[in-house]
């Protein structure tokens, strides 16, 4: 999940900067969820400001104290002083901040999704047009293996579109490496300069519940989201590590089911090569 480089788009969208086992499982899930009850506090989608946001190492140090006063600022790789792709330090900090928020959001979805599937929760209707039902597997990675490649690529296509849209820089939405707000997802725009059909809801706050929320409350919720995202990353990686290497996470031993499959299967097949006779 990295920034897009020099996309050619029409009109105002043309500026893109460079870049389990129950009940044991249920008890474990309850313990983990209790530590992150607010795991889905969404980030703020503040009014589009005309003043560019440029954060420095000092800003990161101050934010770190607000996020975790005990750990504080921890940067063993000295990334806060790096300059990726020659874009400058402030652009690099914007990239790193956005990357952490984005990966935290993905991990929160993955963590909750893992728990849901491990407990056998699924939709009652057919999964595919041919009537194929949702798999009944309760081992999340194995369940993923049971999903058809066609369905997987539909998921990947949606992810690719959201990634593409999140990288757009317009007059009303600056790119996070060019003074924009890290973690802010641009509103869906319909019309000649955007999506060629009406899109009534945005990804963030589709019903505009936070329309009148104060800036202080938005900032507080974003800090909560960052902390919950960090916890979710540790949580989902802990689940998968124990599944693939039993005993690696003692707390989860006997709680999650072992897995010896290939979760990256859709990317193992050389589809492009097959068209030219290669495997």
CSV table of C-alpha atoms in Angstrom, one decimal:
chain,number,residue,atom,x,y,z
A,1,UNK,CA,0.0,0.0,0.0
A,2,UNK,CA,2.1,2.8,-1.3
A,3,UNK,CA,1.6,6.0,-3.1
A,4,UNK,CA,0.8,6.1,-6.8
A,5,UNK,CA,3.2,7.8,-9.1
A,6,UNK,CA,2.2,10.3,-11.8
A,7,UNK,CA,-1.3,9.0,-12.9
A,8,UNK,CA,-2.8,10.8,-15.9
A,9,UNK,CA,-6.4,11.7,-15.0
A,10,UNK,CA,-8.9,14.1,-16.5
A,11,UNK,CA,-9.4,17.7,-15.4
A,12,UNK,CA,-9.3,18.4,-11.6
A,13,UNK,CA,-8.4,14.7,-10.8
A,14,UNK,CA,-5.1,14.9,-12.7
A,15,UNK,CA,-2.8,16.0,-9.9
A,16,UNK,CA,-1.4,13.0,-8.1
A,17,UNK,CA,2.0,13.6,-6.3
A,18,UNK,CA,4.7,11.0,-6.6
A,19,UNK,CA,4.9,9.3,-4.3
A,20,UNK,CA,-11.4,-21.2,16.5
A,21,UNK,CA,-12.2,-23.3,18.6
A,22,UNK,CA,-15.4,-22.4,20.7
A,23,UNK,CA,-15.9,-22.0,23.6
A,24,UNK,CA,-12.1,-21.4,24.1
A,25,UNK,CA,-12.0,-19.2,21.1
A,26,UNK,CA,-14.9,-17.1,22.3
A,27,UNK,CA,-13.1,-16.5,25.7
A,28,UNK,CA,-10.0,-15.5,24.0
A,29,UNK,CA,-11.9,-13.2,21.6
A,30,UNK,CA,-13.7,-11.6,24.5
A,31,UNK,CA,-10.4,-10.9,26.2
A,32,UNK,CA,-8.9,-9.4,23.1
A,33,UNK,CA,-11.9,-7.3,22.3
A,34,UNK,CA,-12.1,-6.0,25.8
A,35,UNK,CA,-8.7,-4.3,25.2
A,36,UNK,CA,-9.9,-2.6,22.1
A,37,UNK,CA,-13.6,-1.9,22.6
A,38,UNK,CA,-13.3,1.2,20.4
A,39,UNK,CA,-11.5,-0.6,17.6
A,40,UNK,CA,-13.7,0.9,15.0
A,41,UNK,CA,-13.6,4.5,15.9
A,42,UNK,CA,-13.3,6.1,12.5
A,43,UNK,CA,-10.9,8.8,11.7
A,44,UNK,CA,-11.9,12.4,11.3
A,45,UNK,CA,-12.9,13.7,7.9
A,46,UNK,CA,-12.3,17.3,8.8
A,47,UNK,CA,-13.5,20.1,6.5
A,48,UNK,CA,-11.1,20.5,3.7
A,49,UNK,CA,-8.7,23.1,4.9
A,50,UNK,CA,-7.0,25.6,2.6
A,51,UNK,CA,-3.8,25.6,4.7
A,52,UNK,CA,-1.4,22.8,3.9
A,53,UNK,CA,-0.4,20.4,6.7
A,54,UNK,CA,3.3,19.8,7.0
A,55,UNK,CA,4.4,17.7,10.0
A,56,UNK,CA,7.9,17.5,11.4
A,57,UNK,CA,9.8,15.2,13.8
A,58,UNK,CA,8.8,17.5,16.6
A,59,UNK,CA,5.1,17.0,15.7
A,60,UNK,CA,5.6,13.2,15.8
A,61,UNK,CA,7.3,13.4,19.2
A,62,UNK,CA,4.4,15.3,20.6
A,63,UNK,CA,1.8,13.0,19.0
A,64,UNK,CA,3.7,9.9,20.4
A,65,UNK,CA,3.3,11.3,23.9
A,66,UNK,CA,-0.4,11.8,23.4
A,67,UNK,CA,-0.8,8.3,22.0
A,68,UNK,CA,1.2,6.5,24.7
A,69,UNK,CA,2.8,8.5,27.4
A,70,UNK,CA,4.7,5.4,28.7
A,71,UNK,CA,6.4,4.4,25.5
A,72,UNK,CA,6.6,7.9,24.0
A,73,UNK,CA,8.5,8.5,20.8
A,74,UNK,CA,10.2,5.3,19.5
A,75,UNK,CA,11.9,5.4,16.2
A,76,UNK,CA,14.8,2.9,16.2
A,77,UNK,CA,15.2,3.1,12.4
A,78,UNK,CA,15.3,6.9,12.5
A,79,UNK,CA,12.5,7.1,9.8
A,80,UNK,CA,11.4,10.5,11.2
A,81,UNK,CA,14.4,12.1,9.6
A,82,UNK,CA,14.3,10.1,6.3
A,83,UNK,CA,13.6,11.5,2.9
A,84,UNK,CA,12.0,8.9,0.7
A,85,UNK,CA,12.3,9.2,-3.1
A,86,UNK,CA,13.9,12.7,-2.7
A,87,UNK,CA,10.5,14.1,-1.8
A,88,UNK,CA,11.8,15.8,1.4
A,89,UNK,CA,11.3,15.0,5.1
A,90,UNK,CA,7.8,16.5,5.5
A,91,UNK,CA,6.5,14.5,2.6
A,92,UNK,CA,8.1,11.4,4.0
A,93,UNK,CA,6.5,11.9,7.4
A,94,UNK,CA,3.1,12.4,5.6
A,95,UNK,CA,3.7,9.1,3.8
A,96,UNK,CA,4.6,7.2,7.0
A,97,UNK,CA,1.7,8.6,8.9
A,98,UNK,CA,-0.8,7.8,6.2
A,99,UNK,CA,0.7,4.3,5.8
A,100,UNK,CA,0.3,3.5,9.6
A,101,UNK,CA,-3.3,4.7,9.7
A,102,UNK,CA,-4.2,2.8,6.5
A,103,UNK,CA,-2.6,-0.5,7.7
A,104,UNK,CA,-4.2,0.0,11.1
A,105,UNK,CA,-7.6,0.2,9.5
A,106,UNK,CA,-7.0,-2.9,7.4
A,107,UNK,CA,-5.8,-4.8,10.5
A,108,UNK,CA,-9.0,-3.8,12.4
A,109,UNK,CA,-11.1,-5.2,9.7
A,110,UNK,CA,-9.0,-8.3,9.5
A,111,UNK,CA,-9.0,-8.8,13.3
A,112,UNK,CA,-12.8,-8.6,13.6
A,113,UNK,CA,-13.3,-10.6,10.4
A,114,UNK,CA,-11.1,-13.4,11.8
A,115,UNK,CA,-13.2,-13.6,15.0
A,116,UNK,CA,-16.4,-13.6,13.0
A,117,UNK,CA,-15.4,-16.4,10.7
A,118,UNK,CA,-13.7,-18.4,13.5
A,119,UNK,CA,-17.0,-18.6,15.2
A,120,UNK,CA,-18.9,-19.8,12.1
A,121,UNK,CA,-20.8,-16.6,11.4
A,122,UNK,CA,-21.8,-16.2,7.8
A,123,UNK,CA,-24.5,-14.8,5.6
A,124,UNK,CA,-27.5,-17.1,5.0
A,125,UNK,CA,-27.8,-16.5,1.3
A,126,UNK,CA,-25.7,-17.7,-1.6
A,127,UNK,CA,-22.2,-16.3,-2.1
A,128,UNK,CA,-22.1,-16.6,-5.9
A,129,UNK,CA,-24.6,-16.2,-8.8
A,130,UNK,CA,-24.4,-20.0,-9.4
A,131,UNK,CA,-25.8,-20.7,-6.0
A,132,UNK,CA,-22.6,-21.6,-4.2
A,133,UNK,CA,-23.0,-20.9,-0.5
A,134,UNK,CA,-20.5,-19.2,1.8
A,135,UNK,CA,-18.0,-21.8,3.1
A,136,UNK,CA,-18.7,-23.3,6.6
A,137,UNK,CA,-15.0,-23.5,7.5
A,138,UNK,CA,-14.1,-22.0,10.9
A,139,UNK,CA,-10.4,-21.8,10.3
A,140,UNK,CA,-10.2,-18.3,8.7
A,141,UNK,CA,-7.2,-18.8,6.4
A,142,UNK,CA,-8.6,-22.2,5.3
A,143,UNK,CA,-12.0,-20.4,4.7
A,144,UNK,CA,-10.1,-18.0,2.5
A,145,UNK,CA,-8.7,-20.9,0.5
A,146,UNK,CA,-12.2,-22.2,0.0
A,147,UNK,CA,-13.3,-19.0,-1.7
A,148,UNK,CA,-13.1,-19.1,-5.5
A,149,UNK,CA,-10.4,-17.1,-7.3
A,150,UNK,CA,-13.2,-15.2,-9.1
A,151,UNK,CA,-14.6,-14.0,-5.8
A,152,UNK,CA,-11.1,-13.2,-4.6
A,153,UNK,CA,-10.3,-11.1,-7.6
A,154,UNK,CA,-13.6,-9.2,-7.1
A,155,UNK,CA,-12.3,-8.3,-3.7
A,156,UNK,CA,-8.9,-7.3,-5.0
A,157,UNK,CA,-10.5,-5.1,-7.6
A,158,UNK,CA,-12.5,-3.2,-5.1
A,159,UNK,CA,-9.4,-2.8,-2.9
A,160,UNK,CA,-7.4,-1.5,-6.0
A,161,UNK,CA,-10.1,1.1,-6.7
A,162,UNK,CA,-10.2,2.3,-3.1
A,163,UNK,CA,-6.4,2.5,-3.1
A,164,UNK,CA,-6.5,4.5,-6.4
A,165,UNK,CA,-9.1,6.9,-5.2
A,166,UNK,CA,-7.3,7.5,-1.9
A,167,UNK,CA,-4.3,8.7,-3.8
A,168,UNK,CA,-6.1,11.4,-5.7
A,169,UNK,CA,-5.1,15.0,-5.2
A,170,UNK,CA,-7.6,17.7,-6.2
A,171,UNK,CA,-8.4,21.3,-5.5
A,172,UNK,CA,-10.4,20.2,-2.4
A,173,UNK,CA,-8.3,17.3,-1.3
A,174,UNK,CA,-4.5,17.6,-1.0
A,175,UNK,CA,-2.3,14.5,-1.2
A,176,UNK,CA,-0.9,13.4,2.2
A,177,UNK,CA,2.6,13.9,0.8
A,178,UNK,CA,1.8,17.4,-0.4
A,179,UNK,CA,0.3,19.0,2.7
A,180,UNK,CA,-2.8,16.9,2.9
A,181,UNK,CA,-4.1,15.2,6.1
A,182,UNK,CA,-2.8,11.7,6.6
A,183,UNK,CA,-5.6,9.1,6.8
A,184,UNK,CA,-8.2,11.4,5.2
A,185,UNK,CA,-10.1,9.5,2.4
A,186,UNK,CA,-11.4,11.8,-0.3
A,187,UNK,CA,-15.1,12.1,-0.9
A,188,UNK,CA,-16.5,10.3,-3.9
A,189,UNK,CA,-17.1,12.8,-6.7
A,190,UNK,CA,-19.6,12.2,-9.4
A,191,UNK,CA,-19.7,13.9,-12.8
A,192,UNK,CA,-17.3,14.6,-15.6
A,193,UNK,CA,-14.4,15.0,-13.3
A,194,UNK,CA,-15.1,11.9,-11.2
A,195,UNK,CA,-17.1,8.7,-11.1
A,196,UNK,CA,-19.5,8.6,-14.1
A,197,UNK,CA,-22.6,7.8,-12.0
A,198,UNK,CA,-24.1,9.0,-8.8
A,199,UNK,CA,-22.5,7.9,-5.6
A,200,UNK,CA,-24.8,8.8,-2.7
A,201,UNK,CA,-22.6,7.7,0.2
A,202,UNK,CA,-18.9,8.3,1.0
A,203,UNK,CA,-16.6,5.7,2.5
A,204,UNK,CA,-16.2,7.7,5.7
A,205,UNK,CA,-19.2,8.8,7.6
A,206,UNK,CA,-21.7,8.0,4.8
A,207,UNK,CA,-24.7,9.3,6.9
A,208,UNK,CA,-22.8,12.4,8.1
A,209,UNK,CA,-23.2,11.6,11.8
A,210,UNK,CA,-20.0,13.5,12.6
A,211,UNK,CA,-20.9,16.6,10.5
A,212,UNK,CA,-21.1,18.8,13.6
A,213,UNK,CA,-18.4,17.1,15.6
A,214,UNK,CA,-15.8,19.5,17.1
A,215,UNK,CA,-12.2,19.5,15.9
A,216,UNK,CA,-11.1,18.4,19.3
A,217,UNK,CA,-13.4,15.4,19.3
A,218,UNK,CA,-12.2,14.4,15.8
A,219,UNK,CA,-8.6,14.7,16.9
A,220,UNK,CA,-9.3,12.5,19.9
A,221,UNK,CA,-11.0,9.9,17.8
A,222,UNK,CA,-8.1,9.8,15.3
A,223,UNK,CA,-5.7,9.2,18.2
A,224,UNK,CA,-7.9,6.3,19.4
A,225,UNK,CA,-8.0,4.9,15.9
A,226,UNK,CA,-4.2,4.9,15.6
A,227,UNK,CA,-3.8,3.1,19.0
A,228,UNK,CA,-6.5,0.6,18.1
A,229,UNK,CA,-5.0,0.0,14.7
A,230,UNK,CA,-1.6,-0.7,16.3
A,231,UNK,CA,-3.3,-3.2,18.7
A,232,UNK,CA,-5.2,-4.8,15.8
A,233,UNK,CA,-2.0,-5.3,13.8
A,234,UNK,CA,-0.4,-7.1,16.7
A,235,UNK,CA,-3.6,-9.1,17.2
A,236,UNK,CA,-4.1,-10.4,13.6
A,237,UNK,CA,-0.4,-11.2,13.2
A,238,UNK,CA,-0.5,-13.1,16.5
A,239,UNK,CA,-3.4,-15.2,15.3
A,240,UNK,CA,-1.7,-16.0,12.0
A,241,UNK,CA,1.7,-16.6,13.5
A,242,UNK,CA,0.4,-19.1,16.0
A,243,UNK,CA,-1.5,-20.9,13.2
A,244,UNK,CA,1.5,-21.2,10.9
A,245,UNK,CA,4.1,-21.8,13.7
A,246,UNK,CA,2.3,-23.5,16.6
A,247,UNK,CA,3.8,-22.4,19.9
A,248,UNK,CA,5.1,-19.1,18.6
A,249,UNK,CA,2.4,-17.2,20.6
A,250,UNK,CA,1.9,-19.2,23.8
A,251,UNK,CA,-1.2,-17.3,24.8
A,252,UNK,CA,-3.0,-18.6,21.7
A,253,UNK,CA,-1.7,-22.2,21.9
A,254,UNK,CA,-4.7,-24.5,21.6
A,255,UNK,CA,-7.0,-21.6,20.8
A,256,UNK,CA,-6.5,-21.1,17.1
A,257,UNK,CA,-6.4,-23.9,14.6
A,258,UNK,CA,-3.2,-24.8,12.8
A,259,UNK,CA,-2.9,-23.8,9.1
A,260,UNK,CA,-0.4,-25.1,6.5
A,261,UNK,CA,-1.9,-23.7,3.3
A,262,UNK,CA,-1.0,-20.9,1.0
A,263,UNK,CA,-2.9,-17.7,1.8
A,264,UNK,CA,-1.2,-15.9,-1.2
A,265,UNK,CA,-2.6,-18.5,-3.6
A,266,UNK,CA,-4.2,-16.1,-6.0
A,267,UNK,CA,-0.8,-14.5,-6.6
A,268,UNK,CA,1.0,-17.8,-7.1
A,269,UNK,CA,-0.6,-18.6,-10.4
A,270,UNK,CA,1.1,-16.9,-13.3
A,271,UNK,CA,-2.0,-15.8,-15.2
A,272,UNK,CA,-0.1,-13.5,-17.5
A,273,UNK,CA,2.5,-16.2,-18.3
A,274,UNK,CA,-0.2,-18.8,-19.0
A,275,UNK,CA,-1.4,-16.7,-21.9
A,276,UNK,CA,2.0,-17.1,-23.5
A,277,UNK,CA,2.5,-20.8,-22.6
A,278,UNK,CA,4.4,-20.3,-19.4
A,279,UNK,CA,3.5,-21.5,-15.9
